[in-house]
Coordinates of C-alpha atoms in Angstrom, one line a residue:
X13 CA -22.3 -11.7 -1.4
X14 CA -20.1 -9.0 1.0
X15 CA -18.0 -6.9 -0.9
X16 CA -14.7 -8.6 1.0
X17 CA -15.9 -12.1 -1.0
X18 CA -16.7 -10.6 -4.2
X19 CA -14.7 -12.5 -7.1
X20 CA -11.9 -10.6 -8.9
X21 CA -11.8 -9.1 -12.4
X22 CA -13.9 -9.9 -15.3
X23 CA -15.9 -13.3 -15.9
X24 CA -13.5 -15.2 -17.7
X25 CA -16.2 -17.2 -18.8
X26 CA -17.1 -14.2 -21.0
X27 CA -14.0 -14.0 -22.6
X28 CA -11.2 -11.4 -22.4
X29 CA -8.7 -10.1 -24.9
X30 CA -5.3 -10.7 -24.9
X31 CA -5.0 -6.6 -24.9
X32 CA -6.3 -6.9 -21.2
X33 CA -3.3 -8.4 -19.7
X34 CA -1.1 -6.6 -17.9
X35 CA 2.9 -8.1 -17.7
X36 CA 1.7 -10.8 -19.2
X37 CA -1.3 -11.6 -16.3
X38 CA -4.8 -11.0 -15.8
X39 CA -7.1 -11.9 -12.4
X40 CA -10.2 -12.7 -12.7
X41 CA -13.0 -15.4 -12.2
X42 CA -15.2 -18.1 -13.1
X43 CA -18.3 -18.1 -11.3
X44 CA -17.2 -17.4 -7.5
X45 CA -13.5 -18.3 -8.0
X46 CA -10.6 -16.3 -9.0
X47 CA -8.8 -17.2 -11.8
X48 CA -5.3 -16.1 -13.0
X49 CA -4.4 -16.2 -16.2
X50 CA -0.9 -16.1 -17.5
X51 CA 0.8 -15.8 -20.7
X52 CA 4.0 -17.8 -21.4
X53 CA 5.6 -18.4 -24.5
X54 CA 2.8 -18.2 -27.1
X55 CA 0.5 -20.2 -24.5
X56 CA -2.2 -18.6 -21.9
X57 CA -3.1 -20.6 -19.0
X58 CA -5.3 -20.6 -15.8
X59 CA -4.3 -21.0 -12.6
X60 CA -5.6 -20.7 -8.8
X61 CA -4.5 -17.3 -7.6
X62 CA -3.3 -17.7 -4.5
X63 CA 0.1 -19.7 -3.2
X64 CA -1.1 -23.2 -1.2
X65 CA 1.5 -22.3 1.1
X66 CA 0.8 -19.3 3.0
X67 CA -2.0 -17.6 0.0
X68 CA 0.8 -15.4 -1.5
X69 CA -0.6 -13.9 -4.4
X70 CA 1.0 -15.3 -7.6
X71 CA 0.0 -12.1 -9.8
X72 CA 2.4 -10.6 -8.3
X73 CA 4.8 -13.3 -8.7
X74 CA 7.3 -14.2 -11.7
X75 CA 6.8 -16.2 -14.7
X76 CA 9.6 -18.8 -15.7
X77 CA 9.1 -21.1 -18.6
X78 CA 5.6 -22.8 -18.1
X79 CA 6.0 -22.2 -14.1
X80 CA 5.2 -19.3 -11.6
X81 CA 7.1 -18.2 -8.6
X82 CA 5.7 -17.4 -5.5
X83 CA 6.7 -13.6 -4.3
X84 CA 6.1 -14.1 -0.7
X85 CA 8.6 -17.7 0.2
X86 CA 9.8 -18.6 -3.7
X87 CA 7.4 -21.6 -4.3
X88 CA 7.2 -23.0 -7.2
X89 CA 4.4 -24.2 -9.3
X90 CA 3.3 -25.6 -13.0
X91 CA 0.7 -23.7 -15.1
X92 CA 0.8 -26.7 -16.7
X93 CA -0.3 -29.3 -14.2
X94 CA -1.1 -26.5 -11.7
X95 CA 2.1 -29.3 -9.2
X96 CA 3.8 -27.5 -6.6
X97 CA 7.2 -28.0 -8.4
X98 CA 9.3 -26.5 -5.4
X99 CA 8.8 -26.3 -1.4
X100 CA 7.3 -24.3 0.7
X101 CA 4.4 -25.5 -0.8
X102 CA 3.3 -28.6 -1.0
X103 CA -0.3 -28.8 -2.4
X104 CA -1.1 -28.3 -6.3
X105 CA -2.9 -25.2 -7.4
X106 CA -6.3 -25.9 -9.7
X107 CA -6.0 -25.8 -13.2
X108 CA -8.7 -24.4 -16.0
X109 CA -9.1 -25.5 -19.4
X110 CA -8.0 -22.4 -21.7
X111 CA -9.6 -22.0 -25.0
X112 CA -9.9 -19.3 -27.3
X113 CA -11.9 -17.4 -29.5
X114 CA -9.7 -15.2 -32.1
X115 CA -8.4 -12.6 -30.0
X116 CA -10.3 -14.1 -27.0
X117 CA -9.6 -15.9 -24.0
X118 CA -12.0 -18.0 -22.5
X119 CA -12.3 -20.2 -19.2
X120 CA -15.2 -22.2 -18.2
X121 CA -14.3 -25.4 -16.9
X122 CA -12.0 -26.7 -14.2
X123 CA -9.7 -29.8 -14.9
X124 CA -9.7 -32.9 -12.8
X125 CA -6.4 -33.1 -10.5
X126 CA -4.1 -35.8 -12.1
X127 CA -3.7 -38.9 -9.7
X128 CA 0.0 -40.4 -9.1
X129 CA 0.5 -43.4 -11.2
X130 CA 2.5 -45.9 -9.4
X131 CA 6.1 -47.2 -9.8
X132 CA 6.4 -51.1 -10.1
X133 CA 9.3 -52.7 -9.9
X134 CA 12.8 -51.7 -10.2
X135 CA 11.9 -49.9 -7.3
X136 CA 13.2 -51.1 -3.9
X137 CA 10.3 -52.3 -1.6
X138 CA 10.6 -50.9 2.2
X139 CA 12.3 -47.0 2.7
X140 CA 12.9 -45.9 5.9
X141 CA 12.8 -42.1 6.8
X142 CA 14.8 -41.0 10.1
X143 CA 13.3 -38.1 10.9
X144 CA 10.3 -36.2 11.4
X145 CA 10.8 -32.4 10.1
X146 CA 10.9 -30.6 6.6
X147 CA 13.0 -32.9 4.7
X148 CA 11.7 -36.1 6.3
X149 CA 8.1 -35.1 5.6
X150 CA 8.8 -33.2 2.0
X151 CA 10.6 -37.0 0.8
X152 CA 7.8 -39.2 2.1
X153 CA 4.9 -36.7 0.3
X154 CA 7.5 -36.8 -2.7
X155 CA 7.9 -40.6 -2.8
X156 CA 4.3 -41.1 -2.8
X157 CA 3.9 -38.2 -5.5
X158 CA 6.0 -40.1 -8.0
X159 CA 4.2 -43.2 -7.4
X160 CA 6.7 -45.2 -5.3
X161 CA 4.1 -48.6 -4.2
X162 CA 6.9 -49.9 -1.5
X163 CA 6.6 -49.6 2.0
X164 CA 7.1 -45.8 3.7
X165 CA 8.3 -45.6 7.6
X166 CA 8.7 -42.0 8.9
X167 CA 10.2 -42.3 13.0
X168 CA 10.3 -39.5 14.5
X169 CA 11.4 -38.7 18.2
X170 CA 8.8 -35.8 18.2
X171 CA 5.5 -36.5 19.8
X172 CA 3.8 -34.4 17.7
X173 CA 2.9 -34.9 13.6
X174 CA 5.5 -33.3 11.6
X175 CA 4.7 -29.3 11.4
X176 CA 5.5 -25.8 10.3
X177 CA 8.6 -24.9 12.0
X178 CA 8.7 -21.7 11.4
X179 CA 5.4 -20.6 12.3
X180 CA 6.6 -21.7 15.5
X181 CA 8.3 -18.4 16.6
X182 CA 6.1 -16.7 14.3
X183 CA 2.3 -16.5 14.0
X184 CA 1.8 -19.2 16.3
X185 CA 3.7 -18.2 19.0
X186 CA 2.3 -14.5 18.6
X187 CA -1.1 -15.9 19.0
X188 CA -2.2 -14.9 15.4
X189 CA -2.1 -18.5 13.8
X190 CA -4.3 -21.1 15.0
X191 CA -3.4 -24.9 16.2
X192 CA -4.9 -26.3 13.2
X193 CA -2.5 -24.4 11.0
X194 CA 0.8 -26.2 12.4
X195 CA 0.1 -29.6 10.9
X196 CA 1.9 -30.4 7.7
X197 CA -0.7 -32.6 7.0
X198 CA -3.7 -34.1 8.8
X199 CA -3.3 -37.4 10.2
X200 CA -5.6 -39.0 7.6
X201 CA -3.1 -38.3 4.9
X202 CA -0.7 -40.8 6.5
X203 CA -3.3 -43.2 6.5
X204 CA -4.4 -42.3 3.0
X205 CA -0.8 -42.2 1.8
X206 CA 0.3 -45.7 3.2
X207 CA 3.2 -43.4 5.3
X208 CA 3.7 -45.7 8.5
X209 CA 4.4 -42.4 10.7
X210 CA 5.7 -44.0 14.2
X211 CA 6.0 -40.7 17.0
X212 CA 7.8 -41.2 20.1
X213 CA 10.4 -43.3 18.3
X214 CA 14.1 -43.1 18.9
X215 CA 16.4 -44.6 16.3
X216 CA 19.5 -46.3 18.6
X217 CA 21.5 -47.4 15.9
X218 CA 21.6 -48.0 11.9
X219 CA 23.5 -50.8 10.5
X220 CA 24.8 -50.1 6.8
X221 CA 25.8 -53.7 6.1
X222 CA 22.5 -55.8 7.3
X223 CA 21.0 -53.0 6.0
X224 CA 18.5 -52.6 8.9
X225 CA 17.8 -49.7 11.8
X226 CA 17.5 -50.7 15.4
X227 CA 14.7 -48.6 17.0
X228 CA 15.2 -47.9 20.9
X229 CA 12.6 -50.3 22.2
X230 CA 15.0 -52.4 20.5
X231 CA 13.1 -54.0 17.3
X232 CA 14.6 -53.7 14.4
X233 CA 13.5 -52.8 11.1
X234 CA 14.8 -53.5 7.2
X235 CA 15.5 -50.9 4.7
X236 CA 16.4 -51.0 0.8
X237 CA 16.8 -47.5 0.9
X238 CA 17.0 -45.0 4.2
X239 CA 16.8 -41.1 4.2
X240 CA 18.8 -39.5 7.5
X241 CA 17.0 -36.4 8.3
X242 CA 17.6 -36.0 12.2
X243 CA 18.0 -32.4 12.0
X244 CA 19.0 -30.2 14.8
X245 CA 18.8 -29.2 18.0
X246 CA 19.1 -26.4 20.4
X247 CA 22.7 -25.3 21.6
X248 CA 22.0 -25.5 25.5
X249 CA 22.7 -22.6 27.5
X250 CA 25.8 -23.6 30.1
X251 CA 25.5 -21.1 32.7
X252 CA 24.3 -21.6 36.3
X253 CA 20.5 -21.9 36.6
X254 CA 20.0 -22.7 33.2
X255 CA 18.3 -25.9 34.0
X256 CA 15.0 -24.2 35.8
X257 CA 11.6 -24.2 35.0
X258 CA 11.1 -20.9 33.4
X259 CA 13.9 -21.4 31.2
X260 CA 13.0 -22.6 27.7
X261 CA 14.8 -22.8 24.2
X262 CA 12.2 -23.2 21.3
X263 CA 12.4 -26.0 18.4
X264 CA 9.8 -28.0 18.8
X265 CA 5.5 -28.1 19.0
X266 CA 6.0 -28.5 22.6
X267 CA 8.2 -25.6 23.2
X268 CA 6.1 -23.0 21.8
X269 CA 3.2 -24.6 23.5
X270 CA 5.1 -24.4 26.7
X271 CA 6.3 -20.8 26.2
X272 CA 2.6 -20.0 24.9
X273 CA 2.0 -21.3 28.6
X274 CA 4.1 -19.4 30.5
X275 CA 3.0 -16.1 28.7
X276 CA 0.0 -16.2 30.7
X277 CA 1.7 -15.3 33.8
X278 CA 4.8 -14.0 32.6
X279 CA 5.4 -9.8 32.7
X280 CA 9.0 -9.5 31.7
X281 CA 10.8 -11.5 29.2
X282 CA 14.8 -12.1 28.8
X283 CA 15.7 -13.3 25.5
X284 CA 19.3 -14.5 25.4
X285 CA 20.5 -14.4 21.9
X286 CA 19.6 -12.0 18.5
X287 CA 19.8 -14.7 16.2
X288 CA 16.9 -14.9 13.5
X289 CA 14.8 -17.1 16.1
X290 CA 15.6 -15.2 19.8
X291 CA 14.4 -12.2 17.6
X292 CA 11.2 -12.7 16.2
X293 CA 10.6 -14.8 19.9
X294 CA 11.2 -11.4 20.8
X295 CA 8.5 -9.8 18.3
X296 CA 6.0 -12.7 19.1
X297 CA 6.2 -11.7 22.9
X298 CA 5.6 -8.2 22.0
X299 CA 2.5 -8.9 20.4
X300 CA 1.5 -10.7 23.5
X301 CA 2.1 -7.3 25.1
X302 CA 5.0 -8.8 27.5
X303 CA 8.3 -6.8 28.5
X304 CA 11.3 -7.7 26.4
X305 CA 15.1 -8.1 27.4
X306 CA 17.5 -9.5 24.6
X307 CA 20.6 -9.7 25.9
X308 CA 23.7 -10.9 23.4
X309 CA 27.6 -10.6 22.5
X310 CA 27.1 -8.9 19.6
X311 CA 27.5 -5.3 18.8
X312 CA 24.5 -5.4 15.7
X313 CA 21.9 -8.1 15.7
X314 CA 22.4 -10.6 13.3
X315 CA 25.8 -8.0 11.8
X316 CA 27.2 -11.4 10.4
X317 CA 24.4 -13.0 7.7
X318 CA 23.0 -9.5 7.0
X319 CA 25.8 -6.6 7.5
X320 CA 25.7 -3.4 10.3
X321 CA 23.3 -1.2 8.3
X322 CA 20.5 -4.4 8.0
X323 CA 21.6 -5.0 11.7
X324 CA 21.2 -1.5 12.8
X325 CA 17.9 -1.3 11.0
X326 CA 16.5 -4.2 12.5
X327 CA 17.7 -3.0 16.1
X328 CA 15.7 0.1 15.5
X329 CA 12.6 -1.8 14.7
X330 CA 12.4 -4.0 17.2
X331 CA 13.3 -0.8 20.0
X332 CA 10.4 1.0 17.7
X333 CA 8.2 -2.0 19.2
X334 CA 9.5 -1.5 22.7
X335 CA 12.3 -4.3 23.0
X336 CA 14.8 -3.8 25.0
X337 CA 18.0 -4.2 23.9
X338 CA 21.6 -5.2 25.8
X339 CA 24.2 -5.9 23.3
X340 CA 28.2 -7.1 23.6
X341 CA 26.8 -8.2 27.0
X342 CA 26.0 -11.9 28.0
X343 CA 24.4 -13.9 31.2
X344 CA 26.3 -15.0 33.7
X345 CA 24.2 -17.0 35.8
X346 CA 20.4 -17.1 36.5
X347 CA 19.4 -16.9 40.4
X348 CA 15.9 -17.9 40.4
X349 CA 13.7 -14.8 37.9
X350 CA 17.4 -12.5 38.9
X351 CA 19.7 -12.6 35.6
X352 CA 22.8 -11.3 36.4
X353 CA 24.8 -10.2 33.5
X354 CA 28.7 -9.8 32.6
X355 CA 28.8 -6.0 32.9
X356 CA 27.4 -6.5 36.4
X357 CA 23.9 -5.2 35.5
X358 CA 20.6 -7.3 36.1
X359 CA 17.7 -8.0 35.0
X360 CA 14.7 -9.6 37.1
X361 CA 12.6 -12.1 34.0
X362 CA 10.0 -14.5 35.1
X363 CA 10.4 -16.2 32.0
X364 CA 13.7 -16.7 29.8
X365 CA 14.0 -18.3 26.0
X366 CA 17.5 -19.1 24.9
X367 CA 18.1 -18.2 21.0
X368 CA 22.1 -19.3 20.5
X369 CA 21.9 -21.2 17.9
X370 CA 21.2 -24.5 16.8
X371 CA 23.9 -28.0 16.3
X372 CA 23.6 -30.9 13.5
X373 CA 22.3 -34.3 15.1
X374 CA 25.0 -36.6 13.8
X375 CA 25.0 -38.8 16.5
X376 CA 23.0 -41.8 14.5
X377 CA 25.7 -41.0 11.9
X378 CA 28.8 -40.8 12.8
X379 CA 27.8 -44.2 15.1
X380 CA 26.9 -46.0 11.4
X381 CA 29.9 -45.2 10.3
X382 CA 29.3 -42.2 7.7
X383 CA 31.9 -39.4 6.3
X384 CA 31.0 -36.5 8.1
X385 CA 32.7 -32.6 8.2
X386 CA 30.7 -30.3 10.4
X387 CA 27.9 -32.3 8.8
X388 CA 27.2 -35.5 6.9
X389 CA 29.1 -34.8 3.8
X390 CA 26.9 -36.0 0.8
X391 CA 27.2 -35.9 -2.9
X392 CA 25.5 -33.7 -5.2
X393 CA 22.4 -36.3 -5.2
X394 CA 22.9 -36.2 -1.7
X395 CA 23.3 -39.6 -1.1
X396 CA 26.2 -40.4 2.0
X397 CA 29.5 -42.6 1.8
X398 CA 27.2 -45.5 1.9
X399 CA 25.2 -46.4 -1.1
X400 CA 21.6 -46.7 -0.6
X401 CA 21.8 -43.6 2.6
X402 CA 20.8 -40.3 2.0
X403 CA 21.1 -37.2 4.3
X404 CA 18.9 -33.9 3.8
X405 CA 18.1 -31.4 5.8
X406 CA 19.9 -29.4 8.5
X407 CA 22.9 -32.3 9.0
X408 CA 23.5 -32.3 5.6
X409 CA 26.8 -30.5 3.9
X410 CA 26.9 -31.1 0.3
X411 CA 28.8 -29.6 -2.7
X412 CA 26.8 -26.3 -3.5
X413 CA 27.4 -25.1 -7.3
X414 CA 26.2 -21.3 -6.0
X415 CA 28.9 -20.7 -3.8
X416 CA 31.5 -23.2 -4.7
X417 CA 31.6 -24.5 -1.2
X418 CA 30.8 -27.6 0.8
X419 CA 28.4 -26.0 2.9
X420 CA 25.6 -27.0 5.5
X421 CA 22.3 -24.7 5.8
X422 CA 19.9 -24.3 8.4
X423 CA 17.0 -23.3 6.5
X424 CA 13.2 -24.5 6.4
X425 CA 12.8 -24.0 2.7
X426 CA 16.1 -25.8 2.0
X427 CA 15.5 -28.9 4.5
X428 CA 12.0 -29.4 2.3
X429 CA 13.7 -29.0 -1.5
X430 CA 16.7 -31.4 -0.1
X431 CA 14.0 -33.9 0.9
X432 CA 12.3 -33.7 -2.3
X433 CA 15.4 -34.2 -4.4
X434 CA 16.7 -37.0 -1.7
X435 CA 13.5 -39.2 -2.3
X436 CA 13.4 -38.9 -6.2
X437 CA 17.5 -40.3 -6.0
X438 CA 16.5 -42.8 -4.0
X439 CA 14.0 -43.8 -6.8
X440 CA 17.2 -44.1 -8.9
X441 CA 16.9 -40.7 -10.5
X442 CA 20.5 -39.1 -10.1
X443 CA 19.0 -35.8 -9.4
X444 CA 21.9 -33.1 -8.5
X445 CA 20.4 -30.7 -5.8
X446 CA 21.6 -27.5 -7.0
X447 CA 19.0 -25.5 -5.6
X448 CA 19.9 -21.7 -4.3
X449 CA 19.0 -21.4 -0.5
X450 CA 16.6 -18.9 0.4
X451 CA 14.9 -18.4 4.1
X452 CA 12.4 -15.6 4.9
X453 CA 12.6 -13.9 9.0
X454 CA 9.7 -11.7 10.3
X455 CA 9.5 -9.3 12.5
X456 CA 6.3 -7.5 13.1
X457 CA 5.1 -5.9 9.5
X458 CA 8.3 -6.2 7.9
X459 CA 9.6 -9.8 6.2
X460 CA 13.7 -10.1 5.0
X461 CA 13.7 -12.7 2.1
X462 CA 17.5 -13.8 1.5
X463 CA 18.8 -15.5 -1.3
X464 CA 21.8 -17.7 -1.9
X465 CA 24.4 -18.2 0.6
X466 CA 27.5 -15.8 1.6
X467 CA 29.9 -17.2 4.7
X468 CA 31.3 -14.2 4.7
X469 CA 31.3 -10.8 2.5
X470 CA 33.6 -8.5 1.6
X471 CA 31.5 -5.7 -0.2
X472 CA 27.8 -4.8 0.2
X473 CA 25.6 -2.8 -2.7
X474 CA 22.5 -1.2 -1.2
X475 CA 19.6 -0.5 -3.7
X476 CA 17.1 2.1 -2.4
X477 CA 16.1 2.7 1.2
X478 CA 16.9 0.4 4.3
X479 CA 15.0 2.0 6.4
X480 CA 12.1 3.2 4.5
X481 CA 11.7 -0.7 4.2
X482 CA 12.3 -0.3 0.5
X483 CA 15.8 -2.4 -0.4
X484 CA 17.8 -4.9 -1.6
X485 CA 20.7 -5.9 -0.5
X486 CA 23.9 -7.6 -2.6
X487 CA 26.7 -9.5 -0.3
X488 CA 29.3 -9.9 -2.9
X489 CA 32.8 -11.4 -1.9
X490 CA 35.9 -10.5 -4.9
X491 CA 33.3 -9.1 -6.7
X492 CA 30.9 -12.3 -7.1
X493 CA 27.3 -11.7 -5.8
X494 CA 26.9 -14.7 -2.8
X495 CA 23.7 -13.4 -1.8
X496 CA 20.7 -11.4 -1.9
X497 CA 18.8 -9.8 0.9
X498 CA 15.4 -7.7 0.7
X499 CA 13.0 -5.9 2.1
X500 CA 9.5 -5.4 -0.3
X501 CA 11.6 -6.3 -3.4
X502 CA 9.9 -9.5 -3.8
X503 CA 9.9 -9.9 -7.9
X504 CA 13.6 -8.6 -7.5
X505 CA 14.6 -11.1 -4.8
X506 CA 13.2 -14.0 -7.3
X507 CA 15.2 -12.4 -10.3
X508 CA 18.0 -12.6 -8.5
X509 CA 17.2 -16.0 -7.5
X510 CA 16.7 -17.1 -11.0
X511 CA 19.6 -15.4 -11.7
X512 CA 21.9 -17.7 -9.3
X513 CA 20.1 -20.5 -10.6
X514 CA 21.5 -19.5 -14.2
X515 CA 24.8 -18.6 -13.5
X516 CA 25.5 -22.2 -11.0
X517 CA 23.8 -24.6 -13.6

């Protein structure tokens, strides 16, 4: 056995005194698998290690009731049951039996994973899922979790199985991540999981009374309950030349395959926009050893979620990685690979991604006939208007306890919790989503974890070092904390977390 593969800690199977534990944790292992054990209330128990979602490791995570927090993405998991209680991840964590000895701990066998039971009636027979993303995905695994026995249909207008968005512009784009890590799933777990997943399928129209949604090969399909979760899509670029080849703007499988693509010939990159996307595009290229442009309006990338001195910092880092930066300046027109830009300068890019943002698909929506406000407006249990429709994900604005707002989100993490929540309402639970939003950026070694949700600010605190990549931030509007940014504060950024959570409920 190499030293890299070498279990963790003492054999557990030996036994271990509660003496040993350190913050109420100990690693270590039975046979060749790591074990973590953790002490909550007057209860120890054993866990898997390592987050299912991206293998964050949960010693370092924090404990909260008979759960554990992930300190990488804020997952959520049950030392119970060993359930991933709360997106990004999805899979359960293996559980050991915990016995003990006096003053000794001792772990020797793994428990079976508990099977779903499933629902019989009450339960409406056929749901219907619009949409193939993060919430669409997250309510269909979440249906079948709590045992729902009706009929699942996912449609998706993507031709590819639903995946992980933002690995996207991340990993995957960098050329770090393999293909095999975008899946959400593997296509036998539809087939396993009775999901009817249709690709390629455009929803025309959705008819609240008949209660039925007309697919754009014109068949039409019954539901007793239906879950919108169309999502968004890219803001197009409206400038002349904007419509060529070499142009691309990045949301789905096939965009970052096509960028991918055009890396391979490509020297110099223009990145128009420094949102959270055109900028770690903008890292990803670099990795691929490309030129970088980024031209934007702005005077401070992204000055308006995390404040001039985050924006400054994050400037500096990316020019620290040799991207070049053209700020409060836009594009006026693209001849052929010649950018021309507003202050008359130019720049010559054989290939251009467009980062300006992203809008709500409320076509199918507003067409049915549902309340919408920048959004479609749901309740707390984020059903619509209508009875029996639900909305989640990146169209959804619903009543957020946090900020005491109506507000919509944008976020991965969010679009995955809402779609959990939306399927247990539409099992009849009355379930408020009350949920703090939290999304992660990264940009080369350094991650930004932000918690809760600040339209604006009016005040920000600054605990320890920006740019010694040591910080967290405070946006706090009339003296209320709104939201919480951070750089390798990651116990800190799920206090504060917890803390929202506290103070909403």
């Amino acid at each position: 056995m190499s030293e890299e593969s070498k279990p963790s800690g003492p054999d557990l199977t030996e036994g271990v005194a509660l003496t040993a534990f350190r913050d109420g944790k100990l690693l270590g292992h039975v046979g060749a698998e790591d074990v973590l054990l953790v002490q909550a209330g007057g209860e120890v128990f054993a866990i898997e290690p390592a987050c299912s979602h991206y293998h964050g490791p949960l010693a370092e995570g924090l404990v909260v009731d008979d759960t554990i927090r992930c300190p990488w993405h804020h997952a959520c998991f049950s030392l119970r049951s060993g359930e991933a209680t709360r997106p990004p991840a999805l899979s359960a964590l293996a559980v050991w039996e915990v016995t003990r000895d006096q003053d000794r701990i001792i772990v020797q066998r793994k428990r079976e994973a508990p099977k779903p039971t499933a629902r019989s009636a009450p339960a409406p027979e056929k749901f219907v899922i619009v949409g193939g993303g993060a919430a669409g995905f997250a309510a269909a695994e979440m249906l079948r979790r709590e045992g729902f026995a009706g009929t699942i249909t996912m449609l998706s207008d993507d031709g590819a199985m639903p995946v992980d968005r933002p690995n996207l512009s991340k990993d995957y784009l960098a050329g770090n991540a393999p293909e095999d890590w975008l899946p959400l799933r593997g296509e036998d777990y539809y087939r396993d999981a009775g999901i009817d997943l249709r690709l390629n399928t455009n929803v025309s129209a959705i008819d609240a009374k008949t209660r039925g949604v007309t697919l754009g090969n014109g068949d039409r399909l019954p539901f007793d309950r239906l879950l919108l979760a169309t999502g968004a899509e890219p803001v197009k670029l409206q400038i002349p030349g904007a419509d060529q080849p070499h142009v691309h703007t990045l949301r789905s499988v096939a965009d970052s395959r096509a960028i991918i693509k055009a890396t391979g010939s490509a020297r110099r990159v223009l990145v128009i926009g420094a949102s959270f996307i055109g900028l770690e595009v903008a890292a990803s290229l670099r990795a691929r050893k490309l030129e970088v442009h980024v031209v934007a309006p702005e005077e401070r990338p992204m000055q308006r979620v995390l404040g001039p001195e985050m924006g400054d910092f994050v400037r500096t880092l990316h020019e620290e990685n040799g991207v070049n930066f053209h700020l409060g300046d836009t594009v006026e027109r693209l001849d052929g690979t010649r950018a021309t830009l507003k202050s008359g300068g130019v720049i010559e890019a054989d290939l251009v991604v467009v980062g300006i943002g992203v809008k709500p698909r409320l076509a199918l929506a507003e067409k049915a006939g549902l309340a919408a406000d920048r959004g479609v407006s749901v309740s707390e249990y984020l059903e619509t208007s209508i009875a029996g429709i639900f909305a989640a994900g990146d169209i959804a604005r619903w009543p957020d306890p946090h900020s005491r707002q109506t507000i919509r989100v944008e976020h991965w993490v969010v679009a995955e919790r809402q779609g959990q929540t939306a399927a247990r309402n539409m099992l009849g639970r009355r379930e408020r989503f009350d949920a703090v939003p939290f999304f992660w950026s990264q940009h080369y070694d350094v991650p930004i974890n932000y918690v809760g949700h600040a339209e604006s600010f009016d005040d920000i605190a600054i605990d320890g070092s920006i740019a010694g990549r040591d910080c967290l931030l405070k946006y706090r509007k009339a003296g209320r904390v709104l939201a919480v940014a951070s750089i390798y504060r990651d116990l800190d950024s799920l206090k504060a977390e917890l803390e929202m959570e506290r103070r909403g409920s």
